Amino acid sequence: MKCLRCGSETQVLETRDQGLYIVRRRRECLKCKYRFTTYEKVAPLKIMVEKRNGQKERFSQSKLERGLRKALTKRPVSEEEFQDLIEKIKDEIKQKNEKVISSREIGKIIIEHLRCLDQIAYLRFASVYRGFGSLKTFEKEIKKLKQQKCQRN
């Protein structure tokens, strides 16, 4: 990286993790000795999402986070686990290697990750995503949940 003052090359003096997907680096200019800090984080997804009504919109991490926070309300999941979940979901979406992905496909990815992380959050999310209309539907889903093994890490 170039120095912010003189434009010469810099060297990294210190590197620290600031969470799972952010790195803090302390740098120094080799010429003028100016020191500064940089933060590196994973770039946002540049994927379009096709909604159920056919409209397309840019992928929104904040929408993903809001939906997951609702599902995980008052559940024993730390902020670090939450951020890790967000990154795992985004990574899986990236691995699809498509410019447009359906909201249904994103929902399937989220559901599988929640099934492994927290069963109550999974049921909350699934009830909205699949539109559970009765107690019987919940009972069927709980029965399936007990029988199925987690498919994610």
Coordinates of N, CA and C in Angstrom, one line a residue:
M1 N 0.8 -1.2 0.0 CA 0.0 0.0 0.0 C 0.9 1.2 0.0
K2 N 0.4 2.3 -0.6 CA 1.2 3.5 -0.7 C 0.9 4.4 0.5
C3 N 1.9 5.2 0.9 CA 1.8 6.1 2.0 C 0.8 7.2 1.7
L4 N 0.0 7.6 2.7 CA -1.0 8.6 2.5 C -0.4 10.0 2.4
R5 N 0.8 10.2 2.9 CA 1.5 11.5 2.8 C 2.4 11.7 1.6
C6 N 3.3 10.7 1.3 CA 4.2 10.9 0.3 C 4.1 10.0 -0.9
G7 N 3.2 9.0 -0.8 CA 3.0 8.0 -1.9 C 4.0 6.9 -2.1
S8 N 5.0 6.8 -1.1 CA 6.0 5.8 -1.2 C 5.4 4.5 -0.6
E9 N 6.1 3.4 -0.8 CA 5.7 2.1 -0.3 C 5.7 2.1 1.2
T10 N 4.8 1.2 1.8 CA 4.7 1.1 3.3 C 5.0 -0.4 3.6
Q11 N 5.3 -0.5 4.9 CA 5.4 -1.9 5.4 C 4.4 -2.1 6.6
V12 N 4.0 -3.3 6.7 CA 3.0 -3.7 7.8 C 3.8 -3.9 9.1
L13 N 3.5 -3.2 10.1 CA 4.2 -3.4 11.4 C 3.5 -4.4 12.3
E14 N 2.2 -4.4 12.2 CA 1.4 -5.2 13.1 C 0.0 -5.6 12.4
T15 N -0.4 -6.8 12.6 CA -1.7 -7.2 12.1 C -2.5 -7.8 13.2
R16 N -3.8 -7.4 13.3 CA -4.7 -8.0 14.3 C -6.0 -8.3 13.7
D17 N -6.6 -9.4 14.1 CA -8.0 -9.7 13.8 C -8.9 -8.8 14.6
Q18 N -9.9 -8.2 13.9 CA -10.9 -7.4 14.6 C -12.3 -8.1 14.5
G19 N -12.3 -9.4 14.7 CA -13.5 -10.2 14.5 C -13.2 -11.2 13.4
L20 N -14.2 -11.9 13.0 CA -13.9 -13.0 12.0 C -13.5 -12.5 10.6
Y21 N -14.1 -11.4 10.2 CA -13.9 -11.0 8.8 C -13.3 -9.6 8.6
I22 N -12.7 -9.1 9.7 CA -12.0 -7.8 9.6 C -10.6 -7.9 10.1
V23 N -9.7 -7.3 9.4 CA -8.3 -7.3 9.8 C -7.8 -5.9 9.9
R24 N -7.1 -5.6 11.1 CA -6.5 -4.2 11.3 C -5.0 -4.4 11.1
R25 N -4.5 -3.4 10.3 CA -3.1 -3.4 10.0 C -2.5 -2.1 10.4
R26 N -1.4 -2.1 11.1 CA -0.6 -0.9 11.4 C 0.5 -0.8 10.4
R27 N 0.6 0.3 9.7 CA 1.6 0.5 8.6 C 2.5 1.6 8.9
E28 N 3.7 1.6 8.2 CA 4.7 2.7 8.3 C 5.3 2.9 6.9
C29 N 5.4 4.1 6.5 CA 6.0 4.5 5.3 C 7.5 4.2 5.4
L30 N 8.1 3.6 4.3 CA 9.5 3.3 4.3 C 10.4 4.5 4.1
K31 N 9.8 5.6 3.5 CA 10.5 6.8 3.2 C 10.4 7.9 4.3
C32 N 9.1 8.3 4.6 CA 8.9 9.4 5.5 C 8.6 9.0 6.9
K33 N 8.4 7.7 7.1 CA 8.1 7.1 8.5 C 6.8 7.4 9.1
Y34 N 5.9 7.9 8.2 CA 4.5 8.2 8.7 C 3.8 6.9 9.0
R35 N 3.1 6.9 10.1 CA 2.4 5.6 10.5 C 0.9 5.9 10.4
F36 N 0.1 4.8 10.0 CA -1.3 4.9 9.9 C -1.9 3.5 10.0
T37 N -3.2 3.4 10.3 CA -3.9 2.1 10.4 C -4.9 1.9 9.3
T38 N -4.9 0.7 8.8 CA -5.9 0.4 7.8 C -6.8 -0.8 8.3
Y39 N -8.0 -0.9 7.8 CA -8.9 -2.0 8.1 C -9.3 -2.7 6.8
E40 N -9.2 -4.0 6.8 CA -9.6 -4.7 5.6 C -10.9 -5.6 6.0
K41 N -11.9 -5.6 5.1 CA -13.0 -6.4 5.4 C -13.5 -7.0 4.0
V42 N -14.3 -8.0 4.1 CA -14.8 -8.7 3.0 C -15.7 -7.7 2.2
A43 N -15.5 -7.7 0.9 CA -16.3 -6.8 0.0 C -17.8 -7.3 0.0
P44 N -18.7 -6.3 -0.2 CA -20.1 -6.7 -0.2 C -20.5 -7.5 -1.5
L45 N -21.5 -8.3 -1.4 CA -21.9 -9.1 -2.6 C -22.5 -8.2 -3.6
K46 N -22.2 -8.5 -4.9 CA -22.8 -7.7 -6.0 C -23.7 -8.6 -6.8
I47 N -24.7 -9.1 -6.2 CA -25.6 -10.1 -6.8 C -27.0 -9.5 -6.7
M48 N -27.8 -9.8 -7.8 CA -29.2 -9.4 -7.8 C -30.1 -10.5 -7.2
V49 N -31.1 -10.1 -6.5 CA -32.1 -11.1 -5.9 C -33.4 -11.0 -6.6
E50 N -33.9 -12.1 -7.1 CA -35.2 -12.1 -7.8 C -36.2 -12.5 -6.7
K51 N -37.1 -11.6 -6.5 CA -38.1 -11.8 -5.4 C -39.3 -12.6 -6.0
R52 N -40.2 -13.0 -5.1 CA -41.3 -13.9 -5.5 C -42.2 -13.3 -6.6
N53 N -42.3 -12.0 -6.5 CA -43.2 -11.3 -7.5 C -42.5 -11.0 -8.8
G54 N -41.2 -11.5 -9.0 CA -40.5 -11.3 -10.2 C -39.6 -10.1 -10.2
Q55 N -39.8 -9.1 -9.3 CA -38.9 -7.9 -9.3 C -37.5 -8.3 -8.8
K56 N -36.5 -7.6 -9.3 CA -35.1 -7.8 -8.9 C -34.6 -6.6 -8.1
E57 N -33.8 -6.9 -7.1 CA -33.1 -5.8 -6.4 C -31.8 -6.3 -6.0
R58 N -30.9 -5.4 -5.7 CA -29.5 -5.7 -5.2 C -29.6 -6.5 -3.9
F59 N -28.7 -7.5 -3.7 CA -28.6 -8.2 -2.4 C -28.3 -7.2 -1.3
S60 N -29.1 -7.3 -0.2 CA -28.9 -6.4 0.9 C -28.5 -7.2 2.1
Q61 N -27.3 -7.0 2.6 CA -26.8 -7.7 3.8 C -27.6 -7.2 5.0
S62 N -28.1 -6.0 5.0 CA -28.8 -5.5 6.2 C -30.2 -6.2 6.3
K63 N -30.8 -6.5 5.1 CA -32.1 -7.3 5.1 C -31.8 -8.7 5.7
L64 N -30.7 -9.3 5.3 CA -30.4 -10.6 5.8 C -30.2 -10.5 7.3
E65 N -29.4 -9.5 7.8 CA -29.2 -9.4 9.2 C -30.5 -9.2 10.0
R66 N -31.4 -8.3 9.5 CA -32.6 -8.0 10.2 C -33.5 -9.3 10.3
G67 N -33.6 -10.1 9.2 CA -34.4 -11.3 9.3 C -33.8 -12.3 10.3
L68 N -32.4 -12.4 10.3 CA -31.8 -13.4 11.2 C -31.9 -12.9 12.6
R69 N -31.7 -11.6 12.8 CA -31.9 -11.1 14.2 C -33.2 -11.4 14.8
K70 N -34.3 -11.2 13.9 CA -35.6 -11.5 14.4 C -35.8 -13.0 14.8
A71 N -35.2 -13.9 13.9 CA -35.3 -15.3 14.2 C -34.5 -15.7 15.5
L72 N -33.4 -15.0 15.7 CA -32.5 -15.3 16.8 C -32.8 -14.5 18.1
T73 N -33.9 -13.7 18.1 CA -34.2 -12.9 19.3 C -34.3 -13.8 20.5
K74 N -33.5 -13.4 21.6 CA -33.5 -14.0 22.9 C -33.0 -15.5 22.8
R75 N -32.2 -15.8 21.8 CA -31.6 -17.1 21.7 C -30.1 -17.0 22.1
P76 N -29.5 -18.1 22.6 CA -28.1 -18.0 23.1 C -27.1 -18.1 22.0
V77 N -27.1 -17.0 21.1 CA -26.1 -17.0 20.0 C -25.3 -15.7 20.2
S78 N -24.0 -15.8 20.3 CA -23.2 -14.6 20.5 C -23.1 -13.8 19.2
E79 N -22.6 -12.5 19.4 CA -22.5 -11.7 18.2 C -21.5 -12.2 17.2
E80 N -20.4 -12.9 17.8 CA -19.4 -13.5 16.9 C -20.0 -14.7 16.1
E81 N -20.8 -15.5 16.7 CA -21.5 -16.6 16.0 C -22.5 -16.0 15.0
F82 N -23.2 -14.9 15.3 CA -24.1 -14.3 14.4 C -23.3 -13.8 13.2
Q83 N -22.2 -13.1 13.4 CA -21.4 -12.6 12.2 C -20.9 -13.7 11.4
D84 N -20.5 -14.8 12.0 CA -20.0 -15.9 11.3 C -21.1 -16.5 10.5
L85 N -22.3 -16.6 11.0 CA -23.5 -17.1 10.3 C -23.7 -16.3 9.0
I86 N -23.7 -14.9 9.2 CA -23.9 -14.0 8.0 C -22.8 -14.3 6.9
E87 N -21.6 -14.5 7.3 CA -20.5 -14.7 6.4 C -20.6 -16.1 5.7
K88 N -21.0 -17.1 6.4 CA -21.2 -18.4 5.9 C -22.3 -18.4 4.8
I89 N -23.4 -17.7 5.1 CA -24.5 -17.6 4.2 C -24.1 -16.8 2.9
K90 N -23.4 -15.7 3.1 CA -22.9 -14.9 2.0 C -21.9 -15.8 1.1
D91 N -21.0 -16.5 1.8 CA -20.1 -17.4 1.1 C -20.8 -18.4 0.2
E92 N -21.9 -19.0 0.8 CA -22.6 -20.0 0.0 C -23.3 -19.4 -1.2
I93 N -23.8 -18.2 -1.0 CA -24.5 -17.5 -2.1 C -23.5 -17.2 -3.2
K94 N -22.2 -16.7 -2.8 CA -21.2 -16.5 -3.7 C -20.8 -17.7 -4.5
Q95 N -20.8 -18.9 -3.8 CA -20.4 -20.1 -4.4 C -21.3 -20.6 -5.5
K96 N -22.5 -20.0 -5.5 CA -23.5 -20.4 -6.6 C -23.0 -19.8 -7.9
N97 N -22.2 -18.8 -7.8 CA -21.6 -18.1 -9.0 C -22.6 -17.7 -10.0
E98 N -23.6 -17.0 -9.5 CA -24.7 -16.5 -10.4 C -24.8 -15.0 -10.2
K99 N -25.3 -14.3 -11.2 CA -25.5 -12.9 -11.1 C -26.8 -12.6 -10.5
V100 N -27.8 -13.5 -10.7 CA -29.1 -13.4 -10.1 C -29.5 -14.6 -9.4
I101 N -30.0 -14.5 -8.1 CA -30.4 -15.6 -7.3 C -31.8 -15.3 -6.8
S102 N -32.6 -16.4 -6.7 CA -33.9 -16.2 -6.2 C -34.0 -16.0 -4.7
S103 N -34.9 -15.3 -4.2 CA -35.1 -15.1 -2.8 C -35.4 -16.5 -2.1
R104 N -36.1 -17.4 -2.9 CA -36.4 -18.7 -2.4 C -35.1 -19.5 -2.1
E105 N -34.1 -19.4 -3.1 CA -32.8 -20.1 -2.9 C -32.1 -19.5 -1.7
I106 N -32.1 -18.2 -1.5 CA -31.5 -17.6 -0.3 C -32.2 -18.1 0.9
G107 N -33.5 -18.2 0.9 CA -34.2 -18.7 2.1 C -33.8 -20.2 2.4
K108 N -33.6 -21.0 1.4 CA -33.2 -22.4 1.6 C -31.8 -22.4 2.3
I109 N -30.9 -21.6 1.8 CA -29.6 -21.5 2.4 C -29.7 -21.1 3.9
I110 N -30.5 -20.1 4.1 CA -30.6 -19.6 5.5 C -31.2 -20.7 6.4
I111 N -32.2 -21.3 5.9 CA -32.9 -22.4 6.7 C -32.0 -23.5 7.1
E112 N -31.1 -23.9 6.2 CA -30.2 -25.0 6.5 C -29.2 -24.6 7.5
H113 N -28.7 -23.3 7.4 CA -27.7 -22.8 8.4 C -28.4 -22.7 9.8
L114 N -29.6 -22.2 9.8 CA -30.3 -22.0 11.1 C -30.6 -23.4 11.8
R115 N -30.9 -24.4 10.9 CA -31.2 -25.7 11.5 C -30.1 -26.2 12.3
C116 N -28.9 -25.9 11.9 CA -27.7 -26.4 12.5 C -27.3 -25.5 13.7
L117 N -27.6 -24.2 13.6 CA -27.2 -23.3 14.7 C -28.2 -23.3 15.9
D118 N -29.5 -23.2 15.6 CA -30.5 -23.0 16.7 C -31.8 -23.5 16.2
Q119 N -32.4 -24.5 16.7 CA -33.6 -25.1 16.2 C -34.8 -24.2 16.4
I120 N -34.8 -23.4 17.5 CA -35.9 -22.5 17.7 C -35.9 -21.4 16.7
A121 N -34.7 -20.8 16.4 CA -34.6 -19.8 15.4 C -35.0 -20.4 14.0
Y122 N -34.6 -21.6 13.8 CA -35.0 -22.3 12.6 C -36.5 -22.3 12.4
L123 N -37.2 -22.7 13.5 CA -38.7 -22.8 13.4 C -39.3 -21.4 13.2
R124 N -38.7 -20.4 13.9 CA -39.3 -19.0 13.7 C -39.1 -18.6 12.2
F125 N -37.9 -18.8 11.7 CA -37.7 -18.4 10.3 C -38.5 -19.2 9.3
A126 N -38.5 -20.5 9.5 CA -39.3 -21.4 8.6 C -40.8 -21.1 8.6
S127 N -41.3 -20.7 9.8 CA -42.7 -20.4 9.9 C -43.1 -19.2 9.0
V128 N -42.2 -18.2 8.9 CA -42.5 -17.1 8.0 C -42.1 -17.4 6.6
Y129 N -41.0 -18.0 6.4 CA -40.5 -18.4 5.0 C -41.4 -19.3 4.3
R130 N -41.9 -20.3 5.0 CA -42.8 -21.3 4.4 C -44.3 -21.0 4.6
G131 N -44.6 -19.9 5.4 CA -46.0 -19.5 5.6 C -46.8 -20.5 6.4
F132 N -46.3 -21.0 7.6 CA -47.0 -21.9 8.4 C -48.4 -21.3 8.7
G133 N -49.5 -22.0 8.5 CA -50.8 -21.5 8.8 C -51.5 -22.1 9.9
S134 N -50.9 -23.2 10.5 CA -51.6 -23.9 11.6 C -50.6 -24.6 12.5
L135 N -51.1 -24.9 13.7 CA -50.3 -25.6 14.7 C -49.9 -27.0 14.1
K136 N -50.7 -27.6 13.3 CA -50.4 -28.9 12.7 C -49.1 -28.8 11.8
T137 N -49.0 -27.7 11.1 CA -47.8 -27.5 10.3 C -46.6 -27.4 11.1
F138 N -46.7 -26.7 12.3 CA -45.5 -26.6 13.2 C -45.2 -28.0 13.7
E139 N -46.2 -28.8 14.1 CA -46.0 -30.1 14.6 C -45.2 -31.0 13.6
K140 N -45.6 -30.9 12.4 CA -45.0 -31.7 11.3 C -43.5 -31.3 11.2
E141 N -43.3 -30.0 11.2 CA -41.9 -29.4 11.0 C -41.1 -29.8 12.2
I142 N -41.6 -29.8 13.4 CA -40.8 -30.2 14.6 C -40.5 -31.7 14.5
K143 N -41.4 -32.5 14.0 CA -41.2 -34.0 13.8 C -40.0 -34.2 12.8
K144 N -40.1 -33.4 11.7 CA -39.0 -33.5 10.7 C -37.7 -33.1 11.3
L145 N -37.7 -32.0 12.1 CA -36.5 -31.4 12.6 C -35.8 -32.4 13.6
K146 N -36.6 -33.2 14.3 CA -36.1 -34.2 15.2 C -35.4 -35.4 14.4
Q147 N -35.9 -35.7 13.3 CA -35.4 -36.8 12.5 C -34.2 -36.4 11.6
Q148 N -34.1 -35.2 11.2 CA -33.0 -34.8 10.3 C -31.7 -34.4 11.0
K149 N -30.6 -34.7 10.3 CA -29.3 -34.4 10.8 C -28.9 -33.0 10.2
C150 N -28.0 -32.3 10.9 CA -27.5 -31.1 10.4 C -26.6 -31.4 9.2
Q151 N -26.7 -30.5 8.2 CA -26.0 -30.7 7.0 C -24.9 -29.7 6.8
R152 N -24.7 -28.8 7.7 CA -23.7 -27.7 7.6 C -22.7 -27.8 8.7
N153 N -21.6 -27.1 8.6 CA -20.6 -27.1 9.7 C -20.9 -26.0 10.7

